[in-house]
C-alpha cells in the first residue's frame, strides 16, 4: 500500500499537470488510484524535461536521473522524491518491470533533441512507445487487455501533439513528419513561423484525420472492460479535434462530462 499523504500529493501533482488522466483515474477502483497517480506523475516528470531544457545534453542528464530513480525504486530504495517513492510503492504492489518505464525514458530523449520524424510510421512508433506504453502500463495496474491500448494511445497522442503545436513551434521542435511538410511544400522553418497559411491547415487536417481514424478503430474494438479507466483519456479526442477545427472550447467541465459519458457507456 501507499501512504495516504504521499498518494494525496501525487494526485495533486497529476491534477495540476495532467487533468485528463487525473479525472480518468477517478473511475478506477479505489485501491488502484494511488498507483495510477504514481505512474502518471512519473510521465508528467518525463514530459517536463523537454519543457525545462534547451540543450539535448541537459535533457539527457535529467532523463538519466529518472532512469536511476526507476532503478532504485524497483529495488525498494527510492530517492527522496515523491514520484520516486510512488514508483517504489507501485513496483511493490503491481507486476510492472523497470524496463518498461526505462523504455519510455529512452524514447523521451527525442523531445529535447534536434531530431525529426521522417514519416507517420516513425511518428506513430514514438507515440506507441510513449502515450501507448503509458496506457498499457495503466492497464497492468487496473487489469484488462493491454492490446487494446494501441489505437487509443495513438489517437490521444496525435491529438496531443496538435494541441501543443504552438508550444513546440515556439521552441522550434518539429513533431509532424517531414514528408507531410514536404507534401505541403513547407520547410520546418516555415512551419514554425507562418500564420494563417492553408498549407498549415492541410497538415493539421491530415494529422487530425489519422487521430480520428485511430479513435474510431479503438471505439469499434472490443469493450475495454476493466481496462476502461486506463483508456478513458482517449474519449476526449473528438472534443479536442472539434476545438482544433475552431468549433468550440473544451472546458474542464465538458471534459469531465465526456469522461463520465464514456464510463457509463463502458466504452470509448
mmCIF file of N, CA and C in Angstrom, residues 79-218:
data_model
loop_
_atom_site.group_PDB
_atom_site.id
_atom_site.type_symbol
_atom_site.label_atom_id
_atom_site.label_comp_id
_atom_site.label_asym_id
_atom_site.label_seq_id
_atom_site.Cartn_x
_atom_site.Cartn_y
_atom_site.Cartn_z
ATOM 1 N N UNK A 79 14.693 7.303 -4.218
ATOM 2 C CA UNK A 79 15.274 8.606 -3.914
ATOM 3 C C UNK A 79 14.255 9.450 -3.149
ATOM 4 N N UNK A 80 14.756 10.512 -2.535
ATOM 5 C CA UNK A 80 13.909 11.374 -1.714
ATOM 6 C C UNK A 80 13.106 12.330 -2.605
ATOM 7 N N UNK A 81 12.162 11.756 -3.316
ATOM 8 C CA UNK A 81 11.317 12.497 -4.254
ATOM 9 C C UNK A 81 9.967 11.792 -4.251
ATOM 10 N N UNK A 82 8.885 12.545 -4.183
ATOM 11 C CA UNK A 82 7.562 11.937 -4.089
ATOM 12 C C UNK A 82 7.286 10.956 -5.224
ATOM 13 N N UNK A 83 7.658 11.314 -6.451
ATOM 14 C CA UNK A 83 7.374 10.422 -7.577
ATOM 15 C C UNK A 83 8.183 9.142 -7.455
ATOM 16 N N UNK A 84 9.446 9.252 -7.052
ATOM 17 C CA UNK A 84 10.269 8.060 -6.861
ATOM 18 C C UNK A 84 9.687 7.176 -5.770
ATOM 19 N N UNK A 85 9.215 7.778 -4.694
ATOM 20 C CA UNK A 85 8.582 7.000 -3.611
ATOM 21 C C UNK A 85 7.297 6.338 -4.113
ATOM 22 N N UNK A 86 6.547 7.052 -4.943
ATOM 23 C CA UNK A 86 5.336 6.468 -5.504
ATOM 24 C C UNK A 86 5.652 5.289 -6.401
ATOM 25 N N UNK A 87 6.734 5.393 -7.178
ATOM 26 C CA UNK A 87 7.135 4.279 -8.038
ATOM 27 C C UNK A 87 7.539 3.065 -7.213
ATOM 28 N N UNK A 88 8.225 3.306 -6.098
ATOM 29 C CA UNK A 88 8.613 2.182 -5.242
ATOM 30 C C UNK A 88 7.382 1.431 -4.745
ATOM 31 N N UNK A 89 6.360 2.183 -4.329
ATOM 32 C CA UNK A 89 5.114 1.548 -3.881
ATOM 33 C C UNK A 89 4.435 0.816 -5.032
ATOM 34 N N UNK A 90 4.504 1.395 -6.225
ATOM 35 C CA UNK A 90 3.909 0.781 -7.407
ATOM 36 C C UNK A 90 4.604 -0.534 -7.739
ATOM 37 N N UNK A 91 5.931 -0.524 -7.769
ATOM 38 C CA UNK A 91 6.664 -1.755 -8.074
ATOM 39 C C UNK A 91 6.386 -2.850 -7.046
ATOM 40 N N UNK A 92 6.217 -2.445 -5.799
ATOM 41 C CA UNK A 92 5.972 -3.429 -4.739
ATOM 42 C C UNK A 92 4.586 -4.048 -4.841
ATOM 43 N N UNK A 93 3.638 -3.329 -5.465
ATOM 44 C CA UNK A 93 2.242 -3.776 -5.461
ATOM 45 C C UNK A 93 1.760 -4.342 -6.793
ATOM 46 N N UNK A 94 2.401 -3.985 -7.885
ATOM 47 C CA UNK A 94 1.930 -4.397 -9.200
ATOM 48 C C UNK A 94 3.070 -4.982 -10.028
ATOM 49 N N UNK A 95 2.756 -5.882 -10.971
ATOM 50 C CA UNK A 95 3.795 -6.570 -11.747
ATOM 51 C C UNK A 95 4.340 -5.734 -12.907
ATOM 52 N N UNK A 96 4.829 -4.556 -12.609
ATOM 53 C CA UNK A 96 5.465 -3.721 -13.625
ATOM 54 C C UNK A 96 6.966 -3.961 -13.600
ATOM 55 N N UNK A 97 7.580 -3.977 -14.776
ATOM 56 C CA UNK A 97 9.025 -4.177 -14.872
ATOM 57 C C UNK A 97 9.706 -2.825 -15.027
ATOM 58 N N UNK A 98 10.819 -2.598 -14.326
ATOM 59 C CA UNK A 98 11.556 -1.337 -14.515
ATOM 60 C C UNK A 98 11.886 -1.070 -15.975
ATOM 61 N N UNK A 99 12.130 -2.131 -16.736
ATOM 62 C CA UNK A 99 12.488 -1.958 -18.151
ATOM 63 C C UNK A 99 11.386 -1.264 -18.932
ATOM 64 N N UNK A 100 10.123 -1.467 -18.527
ATOM 65 C CA UNK A 100 9.013 -0.822 -19.235
ATOM 66 C C UNK A 100 9.063 0.694 -19.064
ATOM 67 N N UNK A 101 9.377 1.146 -17.855
ATOM 68 C CA UNK A 101 9.493 2.585 -17.607
ATOM 69 C C UNK A 101 10.767 3.143 -18.226
ATOM 70 N N UNK A 102 11.835 2.360 -18.198
ATOM 71 C CA UNK A 102 13.092 2.807 -18.786
ATOM 72 C C UNK A 102 12.964 2.970 -20.300
ATOM 73 N N UNK A 103 12.127 2.137 -20.929
ATOM 74 C CA UNK A 103 11.902 2.275 -22.372
ATOM 75 C C UNK A 103 11.204 3.602 -22.681
ATOM 76 N N UNK A 104 10.279 4.018 -21.819
ATOM 77 C CA UNK A 104 9.627 5.319 -22.001
ATOM 78 C C UNK A 104 10.641 6.446 -21.866
ATOM 79 N N UNK A 105 11.540 6.316 -20.894
ATOM 80 C CA UNK A 105 12.574 7.336 -20.706
ATOM 81 C C UNK A 105 13.444 7.436 -21.953
ATOM 82 N N UNK A 106 13.811 6.301 -22.500
ATOM 83 C CA UNK A 106 14.671 6.298 -23.694
ATOM 84 C C UNK A 106 14.000 7.005 -24.860
ATOM 85 N N UNK A 107 12.724 6.752 -25.080
ATOM 86 C CA UNK A 107 12.034 7.391 -26.206
ATOM 87 C C UNK A 107 11.841 8.879 -25.984
ATOM 88 N N UNK A 108 11.755 9.301 -24.739
ATOM 89 C CA UNK A 108 11.580 10.719 -24.422
ATOM 90 C C UNK A 108 12.819 11.547 -24.743
ATOM 91 N N UNK A 109 13.940 10.896 -25.013
ATOM 92 C CA UNK A 109 15.139 11.637 -25.409
ATOM 93 C C UNK A 109 14.886 12.439 -26.680
ATOM 94 N N UNK A 110 13.957 11.975 -27.514
ATOM 95 C CA UNK A 110 13.623 12.704 -28.740
ATOM 96 C C UNK A 110 13.135 14.113 -28.434
ATOM 97 N N UNK A 111 12.425 14.285 -27.333
ATOM 98 C CA UNK A 111 11.759 15.551 -27.036
ATOM 99 C C UNK A 111 12.730 16.722 -26.901
ATOM 100 N N UNK A 112 13.921 16.462 -26.422
ATOM 101 C CA UNK A 112 14.893 17.545 -26.249
ATOM 102 C C UNK A 112 16.052 17.418 -27.220
ATOM 103 N N UNK A 113 15.828 16.693 -28.309
ATOM 104 C CA UNK A 113 16.850 16.532 -29.343
ATOM 105 C C UNK A 113 16.469 17.333 -30.584
ATOM 106 N N UNK A 114 17.404 17.533 -31.531
ATOM 107 C CA UNK A 114 17.058 18.219 -32.777
ATOM 108 C C UNK A 114 16.506 17.274 -33.845
ATOM 109 N N UNK A 115 16.250 16.047 -33.508
ATOM 110 C CA UNK A 115 15.817 15.054 -34.485
ATOM 111 C C UNK A 115 14.402 15.318 -34.977
ATOM 112 N N UNK A 116 14.084 14.750 -36.160
ATOM 113 C CA UNK A 116 12.749 14.840 -36.752
ATOM 114 C C UNK A 116 12.229 13.438 -37.027
ATOM 115 N N UNK A 117 10.938 13.340 -37.282
ATOM 116 C CA UNK A 117 10.339 12.091 -37.738
ATOM 117 C C UNK A 117 10.240 12.135 -39.263
ATOM 118 N N UNK A 118 10.670 11.082 -39.914
ATOM 119 C CA UNK A 118 10.654 11.060 -41.382
ATOM 120 C C UNK A 118 9.231 10.937 -41.924
ATOM 121 N N UNK A 119 8.402 10.125 -41.287
ATOM 122 C CA UNK A 119 7.053 9.878 -41.795
ATOM 123 C C UNK A 119 6.134 9.503 -40.631
ATOM 124 N N UNK A 120 4.871 9.267 -40.955
ATOM 125 C CA UNK A 120 3.902 8.956 -39.904
ATOM 126 C C UNK A 120 4.207 7.626 -39.221
ATOM 127 N N UNK A 121 4.794 6.678 -39.956
ATOM 128 C CA UNK A 121 5.099 5.393 -39.336
ATOM 129 C C UNK A 121 6.083 5.575 -38.183
ATOM 130 N N UNK A 122 7.099 6.401 -38.381
ATOM 131 C CA UNK A 122 8.087 6.634 -37.324
ATOM 132 C C UNK A 122 7.459 7.432 -36.179
ATOM 133 N N UNK A 123 6.653 8.430 -36.529
ATOM 134 C CA UNK A 123 5.964 9.212 -35.502
ATOM 135 C C UNK A 123 5.071 8.317 -34.655
ATOM 136 N N UNK A 124 4.316 7.434 -35.286
ATOM 137 C CA UNK A 124 3.396 6.600 -34.532
ATOM 138 C C UNK A 124 4.134 5.549 -33.709
ATOM 139 N N UNK A 125 5.306 5.131 -34.158
ATOM 140 C CA UNK A 125 6.122 4.255 -33.316
ATOM 141 C C UNK A 125 6.523 4.970 -32.028
ATOM 142 N N UNK A 126 6.890 6.256 -32.160
ATOM 143 C CA UNK A 126 7.236 7.056 -30.981
ATOM 144 C C UNK A 126 6.029 7.189 -30.054
ATOM 145 N N UNK A 127 4.873 7.500 -30.616
ATOM 146 C CA UNK A 127 3.676 7.683 -29.797
ATOM 147 C C UNK A 127 3.251 6.374 -29.136
ATOM 148 N N UNK A 128 3.399 5.263 -29.832
ATOM 149 C CA UNK A 128 3.047 3.985 -29.236
ATOM 150 C C UNK A 128 3.984 3.647 -28.080
ATOM 151 N N UNK A 129 5.237 4.130 -28.163
ATOM 152 C CA UNK A 129 6.218 3.862 -27.107
ATOM 153 C C UNK A 129 6.113 4.856 -25.956
ATOM 154 N N UNK A 130 5.282 5.886 -26.105
ATOM 155 C CA UNK A 130 5.111 6.883 -25.032
ATOM 156 C C UNK A 130 3.654 6.887 -24.575
ATOM 157 N N UNK A 131 2.768 7.512 -25.339
ATOM 158 C CA UNK A 131 1.350 7.545 -24.972
ATOM 159 C C UNK A 131 0.756 6.142 -24.890
ATOM 160 N N UNK A 132 1.064 5.303 -25.877
ATOM 161 C CA UNK A 132 0.539 3.938 -25.870
ATOM 162 C C UNK A 132 1.107 3.111 -24.736
ATOM 163 N N UNK A 133 2.419 3.232 -24.505
ATOM 164 C CA UNK A 133 3.042 2.472 -23.422
ATOM 165 C C UNK A 133 2.459 2.869 -22.070
ATOM 166 N N UNK A 134 2.192 4.162 -21.907
ATOM 167 C CA UNK A 134 1.603 4.627 -20.651
ATOM 168 C C UNK A 134 0.243 3.980 -20.428
ATOM 169 N N UNK A 135 -0.565 3.896 -21.491
ATOM 170 C CA UNK A 135 -1.867 3.246 -21.355
ATOM 171 C C UNK A 135 -1.711 1.765 -21.042
ATOM 172 N N UNK A 136 -0.746 1.098 -21.662
ATOM 173 C CA UNK A 136 -0.552 -0.326 -21.382
ATOM 174 C C UNK A 136 -0.146 -0.555 -19.930
ATOM 175 N N UNK A 137 0.731 0.301 -19.425
ATOM 176 C CA UNK A 137 1.140 0.174 -18.028
ATOM 177 C C UNK A 137 -0.035 0.455 -17.087
ATOM 178 N N UNK A 138 -0.853 1.437 -17.449
ATOM 179 C CA UNK A 138 -2.037 1.728 -16.636
ATOM 180 C C UNK A 138 -2.999 0.538 -16.652
ATOM 181 N N UNK A 139 -3.116 -0.136 -17.793
ATOM 182 C CA UNK A 139 -3.968 -1.328 -17.859
ATOM 183 C C UNK A 139 -3.416 -2.425 -16.956
ATOM 184 N N UNK A 140 -2.099 -2.562 -16.899
ATOM 185 C CA UNK A 140 -1.494 -3.541 -15.999
ATOM 186 C C UNK A 140 -1.899 -3.263 -14.558
ATOM 187 N N UNK A 141 -2.029 -1.989 -14.223
ATOM 188 C CA UNK A 141 -2.409 -1.618 -12.851
ATOM 189 C C UNK A 141 -3.872 -1.938 -12.569
ATOM 190 N N UNK A 142 -4.762 -1.625 -13.513
ATOM 191 C CA UNK A 142 -6.203 -1.798 -13.253
ATOM 192 C C UNK A 142 -6.736 -3.138 -13.732
ATOM 193 N N UNK A 143 -5.966 -3.832 -14.583
ATOM 194 C CA UNK A 143 -6.417 -5.097 -15.142
ATOM 195 C C UNK A 143 -7.027 -4.913 -16.520
ATOM 196 N N UNK A 144 -7.073 -5.989 -17.294
ATOM 197 C CA UNK A 144 -7.641 -5.897 -18.630
ATOM 198 C C UNK A 144 -6.635 -6.299 -19.689
ATOM 199 N N UNK A 145 -7.018 -6.074 -20.932
ATOM 200 C CA UNK A 145 -6.226 -6.495 -22.082
ATOM 201 C C UNK A 145 -5.360 -5.343 -22.584
ATOM 202 N N UNK A 146 -4.041 -5.479 -22.438
ATOM 203 C CA UNK A 146 -3.125 -4.393 -22.808
ATOM 204 C C UNK A 146 -3.142 -4.107 -24.303
ATOM 205 N N UNK A 147 -3.501 -5.098 -25.113
ATOM 206 C CA UNK A 147 -3.517 -4.898 -26.557
ATOM 207 C C UNK A 147 -4.535 -3.875 -27.030
ATOM 208 N N UNK A 148 -5.460 -3.501 -26.158
ATOM 209 C CA UNK A 148 -6.472 -2.506 -26.522
ATOM 210 C C UNK A 148 -5.890 -1.090 -26.594
ATOM 211 N N UNK A 149 -4.673 -0.909 -26.122
ATOM 212 C CA UNK A 149 -4.143 0.443 -25.946
ATOM 213 C C UNK A 149 -3.594 1.066 -27.223
ATOM 214 N N UNK A 150 -3.268 0.286 -28.241
ATOM 215 C CA UNK A 150 -2.534 0.877 -29.370
ATOM 216 C C UNK A 150 -3.319 1.991 -30.054
ATOM 217 N N UNK A 151 -4.523 1.720 -30.542
ATOM 218 C CA UNK A 151 -5.268 2.757 -31.267
ATOM 219 C C UNK A 151 -5.660 3.905 -30.339
ATOM 220 N N UNK A 152 -6.055 3.584 -29.113
ATOM 221 C CA UNK A 152 -6.415 4.647 -28.169
ATOM 222 C C UNK A 152 -5.212 5.527 -27.867
ATOM 223 N N UNK A 153 -4.052 4.912 -27.687
ATOM 224 C CA UNK A 153 -2.844 5.686 -27.405
ATOM 225 C C UNK A 153 -2.426 6.551 -28.572
ATOM 226 N N UNK A 154 -2.547 6.020 -29.785
ATOM 227 C CA UNK A 154 -2.184 6.809 -30.965
ATOM 228 C C UNK A 154 -3.166 7.957 -31.175
ATOM 229 N N UNK A 155 -4.450 7.703 -30.982
ATOM 230 C CA UNK A 155 -5.446 8.767 -31.139
ATOM 231 C C UNK A 155 -5.175 9.905 -30.168
ATOM 232 N N UNK A 156 -4.952 9.551 -28.898
ATOM 233 C CA UNK A 156 -4.722 10.584 -27.889
ATOM 234 C C UNK A 156 -3.369 11.254 -28.092
ATOM 235 N N UNK A 157 -2.368 10.490 -28.494
ATOM 236 C CA UNK A 157 -1.041 11.062 -28.711
ATOM 237 C C UNK A 157 -1.003 12.032 -29.878
ATOM 238 N N UNK A 158 -1.591 11.652 -31.010
ATOM 239 C CA UNK A 158 -1.625 12.551 -32.170
ATOM 240 C C UNK A 158 -2.406 13.825 -31.844
ATOM 241 N N UNK A 159 -3.516 13.666 -31.158
ATOM 242 C CA UNK A 159 -4.309 14.836 -30.789
ATOM 243 C C UNK A 159 -3.535 15.739 -29.845
ATOM 244 N N UNK A 160 -2.808 15.138 -28.923
ATOM 245 C CA UNK A 160 -1.992 15.928 -28.006
ATOM 246 C C UNK A 160 -0.923 16.732 -28.716
ATOM 247 N N UNK A 161 -0.305 16.138 -29.723
ATOM 248 C CA UNK A 161 0.704 16.874 -30.490
ATOM 249 C C UNK A 161 0.086 18.077 -31.198
ATOM 250 N N UNK A 162 -1.091 17.906 -31.742
ATOM 251 C CA UNK A 162 -1.761 19.028 -32.416
ATOM 252 C C UNK A 162 -2.130 20.122 -31.414
ATOM 253 N N UNK A 163 -2.583 19.729 -30.240
ATOM 254 C CA UNK A 163 -2.947 20.727 -29.225
ATOM 255 C C UNK A 163 -1.712 21.514 -28.766
ATOM 256 N N UNK A 164 -0.540 20.883 -28.827
ATOM 257 C CA UNK A 164 0.686 21.518 -28.335
ATOM 258 C C UNK A 164 1.521 22.140 -29.450
ATOM 259 N N UNK A 165 0.970 22.251 -30.649
ATOM 260 C CA UNK A 165 1.764 22.755 -31.773
ATOM 261 C C UNK A 165 2.354 24.137 -31.500
ATOM 262 N N UNK A 166 1.570 25.043 -30.967
ATOM 263 C CA UNK A 166 2.068 26.400 -30.729
ATOM 264 C C UNK A 166 3.255 26.378 -29.764
ATOM 265 N N UNK A 167 3.142 25.562 -28.725
ATOM 266 C CA UNK A 167 4.242 25.462 -27.760
ATOM 267 C C UNK A 167 5.491 24.899 -28.415
ATOM 268 N N UNK A 168 5.330 23.809 -29.170
ATOM 269 C CA UNK A 168 6.502 23.192 -29.806
ATOM 270 C C UNK A 168 7.090 24.092 -30.886
ATOM 271 N N UNK A 169 6.232 24.795 -31.616
ATOM 272 C CA UNK A 169 6.747 25.709 -32.635
ATOM 273 C C UNK A 169 7.564 26.822 -32.000
ATOM 274 N N UNK A 170 7.132 27.299 -30.844
ATOM 275 C CA UNK A 170 7.859 28.372 -30.165
ATOM 276 C C UNK A 170 9.267 27.926 -29.776
ATOM 277 N N UNK A 171 9.432 26.651 -29.481
ATOM 278 C CA UNK A 171 10.761 26.134 -29.147
ATOM 279 C C UNK A 171 11.444 25.476 -30.340
ATOM 280 N N UNK A 172 10.830 25.634 -31.535
ATOM 281 C CA UNK A 172 11.379 25.119 -32.792
ATOM 282 C C UNK A 172 11.650 23.623 -32.717
ATOM 283 N N UNK A 173 10.680 22.909 -32.192
ATOM 284 C CA UNK A 173 10.750 21.456 -32.145
ATOM 285 C C UNK A 173 9.661 20.892 -33.037
ATOM 286 N N UNK A 174 10.057 20.120 -34.049
ATOM 287 C CA UNK A 174 9.114 19.593 -35.022
ATOM 288 C C UNK A 174 8.700 18.176 -34.646
ATOM 289 N N UNK A 175 7.390 17.964 -34.527
ATOM 290 C CA UNK A 175 6.867 16.623 -34.290
ATOM 291 C C UNK A 175 6.148 16.060 -35.508
ATOM 292 N N UNK A 176 5.545 16.906 -36.321
ATOM 293 C CA UNK A 176 4.875 16.383 -37.508
ATOM 294 C C UNK A 176 5.919 15.854 -38.486
ATOM 295 N N UNK A 177 5.576 14.829 -39.272
ATOM 296 C CA UNK A 177 6.568 14.174 -40.139
ATOM 297 C C UNK A 177 7.111 15.092 -41.234
ATOM 298 N N UNK A 178 8.367 14.876 -41.558
ATOM 299 C CA UNK A 178 8.992 15.681 -42.614
ATOM 300 C C UNK A 178 8.317 15.464 -43.963
ATOM 301 N N UNK A 179 7.896 14.232 -44.248
ATOM 302 C CA UNK A 179 7.296 14.001 -45.565
ATOM 303 C C UNK A 179 5.934 14.677 -45.690
ATOM 304 N N UNK A 180 5.221 14.851 -44.560
ATOM 305 C CA UNK A 180 3.955 15.578 -44.589
ATOM 306 C C UNK A 180 4.204 17.038 -44.945
ATOM 307 N N UNK A 181 5.195 17.651 -44.316
ATOM 308 C CA UNK A 181 5.513 19.042 -44.617
ATOM 309 C C UNK A 181 5.983 19.189 -46.061
ATOM 310 N N UNK A 182 6.790 18.232 -46.535
ATOM 311 C CA UNK A 182 7.282 18.293 -47.910
ATOM 312 C C UNK A 182 6.122 18.226 -48.902
ATOM 313 N N UNK A 183 5.122 17.404 -48.581
ATOM 314 C CA UNK A 183 3.962 17.297 -49.465
ATOM 315 C C UNK A 183 3.187 18.599 -49.521
ATOM 316 N N UNK A 184 3.293 19.412 -48.462
ATOM 317 C CA UNK A 184 2.637 20.721 -48.426
ATOM 318 C C UNK A 184 3.567 21.831 -48.900
ATOM 319 N N UNK A 185 4.744 21.440 -49.384
ATOM 320 C CA UNK A 185 5.735 22.418 -49.833
ATOM 321 C C UNK A 185 6.120 23.376 -48.712
ATOM 322 N N UNK A 186 6.350 22.790 -47.521
ATOM 323 C CA UNK A 186 6.729 23.563 -46.343
ATOM 324 C C UNK A 186 8.064 23.067 -45.809
ATOM 325 N N UNK A 187 8.915 23.981 -45.398
ATOM 326 C CA UNK A 187 10.108 23.605 -44.646
ATOM 327 C C UNK A 187 9.768 23.692 -43.159
ATOM 328 N N UNK A 188 10.536 23.025 -42.305
ATOM 329 C CA UNK A 188 10.282 23.174 -40.871
ATOM 330 C C UNK A 188 10.341 24.627 -40.417
ATOM 331 N N UNK A 189 11.283 25.387 -40.950
ATOM 332 C CA UNK A 189 11.413 26.786 -40.550
ATOM 333 C C UNK A 189 10.147 27.571 -40.883
ATOM 334 N N UNK A 190 9.562 27.321 -42.065
ATOM 335 C CA UNK A 190 8.313 27.996 -42.429
ATOM 336 C C UNK A 190 7.169 27.539 -41.515
ATOM 337 N N UNK A 191 7.160 26.255 -41.204
ATOM 338 C CA UNK A 191 6.099 25.720 -40.360
ATOM 339 C C UNK A 191 6.099 26.379 -38.988
ATOM 340 N N UNK A 192 7.271 26.707 -38.494
ATOM 341 C CA UNK A 192 7.388 27.311 -37.167
ATOM 342 C C UNK A 192 6.851 28.745 -37.124
ATOM 343 N N UNK A 193 6.962 29.468 -38.238
ATOM 344 C CA UNK A 193 6.691 30.906 -38.165
ATOM 345 C C UNK A 193 5.471 31.366 -38.956
ATOM 346 N N UNK A 194 5.015 30.583 -39.933
ATOM 347 C CA UNK A 194 3.889 31.031 -40.743
ATOM 348 C C UNK A 194 2.593 31.028 -39.940
ATOM 349 N N UNK A 195 1.717 31.946 -40.265
ATOM 350 C CA UNK A 195 0.400 32.027 -39.635
ATOM 351 C C UNK A 195 -0.667 32.100 -40.735
ATOM 352 N N UNK A 196 -1.824 31.522 -40.450
ATOM 353 C CA UNK A 196 -2.973 31.622 -41.363
ATOM 354 C C UNK A 196 -2.613 31.217 -42.789
ATOM 355 N N UNK A 197 -1.866 30.142 -42.918
ATOM 356 C CA UNK A 197 -1.478 29.631 -44.235
ATOM 357 C C UNK A 197 -2.252 28.336 -44.492
ATOM 358 N N UNK A 198 -2.902 28.199 -45.649
ATOM 359 C CA UNK A 198 -3.706 26.993 -45.905
ATOM 360 C C UNK A 198 -2.884 25.710 -45.866
ATOM 361 N N UNK A 199 -1.582 25.825 -46.129
ATOM 362 C CA UNK A 199 -0.745 24.621 -46.059
ATOM 363 C C UNK A 199 -0.633 24.110 -44.617
ATOM 364 N N UNK A 200 -0.600 25.044 -43.673
ATOM 365 C CA UNK A 200 -0.587 24.644 -42.268
ATOM 366 C C UNK A 200 -1.888 23.929 -41.912
ATOM 367 N N UNK A 201 -3.001 24.503 -42.365
ATOM 368 C CA UNK A 201 -4.298 23.898 -42.084
ATOM 369 C C UNK A 201 -4.376 22.485 -42.672
ATOM 370 N N UNK A 202 -3.811 22.313 -43.867
ATOM 371 C CA UNK A 202 -3.855 20.999 -44.513
ATOM 372 C C UNK A 202 -3.026 19.980 -43.741
ATOM 373 N N UNK A 203 -1.875 20.389 -43.241
ATOM 374 C CA UNK A 203 -1.036 19.474 -42.449
ATOM 375 C C UNK A 203 -1.742 19.077 -41.160
ATOM 376 N N UNK A 204 -2.357 20.049 -40.510
ATOM 377 C CA UNK A 204 -3.097 19.756 -39.277
ATOM 378 C C UNK A 204 -4.284 18.848 -39.580
ATOM 379 N N UNK A 205 -4.982 19.115 -40.674
ATOM 380 C CA UNK A 205 -6.149 18.309 -41.027
ATOM 381 C C UNK A 205 -5.766 16.847 -41.264
ATOM 382 N N UNK A 206 -4.672 16.621 -41.991
ATOM 383 C CA UNK A 206 -4.257 15.245 -42.261
ATOM 384 C C UNK A 206 -3.893 14.514 -40.969
ATOM 385 N N UNK A 207 -3.221 15.217 -40.071
ATOM 386 C CA UNK A 207 -2.858 14.608 -38.793
ATOM 387 C C UNK A 207 -4.101 14.334 -37.960
ATOM 388 N N UNK A 208 -5.021 15.291 -37.953
ATOM 389 C CA UNK A 208 -6.274 15.102 -37.212
ATOM 390 C C UNK A 208 -7.073 13.932 -37.782
ATOM 391 N N UNK A 209 -7.025 13.755 -39.091
ATOM 392 C CA UNK A 209 -7.745 12.638 -39.721
ATOM 393 C C UNK A 209 -7.188 11.300 -39.257
ATOM 394 N N UNK A 210 -5.875 11.221 -39.117
ATOM 395 C CA UNK A 210 -5.272 9.983 -38.612
ATOM 396 C C UNK A 210 -5.682 9.751 -37.162
ATOM 397 N N UNK A 211 -5.680 10.825 -36.371
ATOM 398 C CA UNK A 211 -6.105 10.688 -34.974
ATOM 399 C C UNK A 211 -7.544 10.189 -34.905
ATOM 400 N N UNK A 212 -8.403 10.747 -35.747
ATOM 401 C CA UNK A 212 -9.814 10.337 -35.757
ATOM 402 C C UNK A 212 -9.953 8.872 -36.166
ATOM 403 N N UNK A 213 -9.172 8.441 -37.172
ATOM 404 C CA UNK A 213 -9.232 7.047 -37.616
ATOM 405 C C UNK A 213 -8.826 6.094 -36.486
ATOM 406 N N UNK A 214 -7.775 6.448 -35.775
ATOM 407 C CA UNK A 214 -7.355 5.596 -34.660
ATOM 408 C C UNK A 214 -8.406 5.585 -33.554
ATOM 409 N N UNK A 215 -9.029 6.728 -33.302
ATOM 410 C CA UNK A 215 -10.072 6.780 -32.283
ATOM 411 C C UNK A 215 -11.241 5.883 -32.672
ATOM 412 N N UNK A 216 -11.679 5.962 -33.925
ATOM 413 C CA UNK A 216 -12.802 5.139 -34.368
ATOM 414 C C UNK A 216 -12.457 3.658 -34.291
ATOM 415 N N UNK A 217 -11.195 3.320 -34.617
ATOM 416 C CA UNK A 217 -10.773 1.923 -34.504
ATOM 417 C C UNK A 217 -10.830 1.469 -33.049
ATOM 418 N N UNK A 218 -10.402 2.343 -32.143
ATOM 419 C CA UNK A 218 -10.449 2.000 -30.715
ATOM 420 C C UNK A 218 -11.894 1.857 -30.247
#
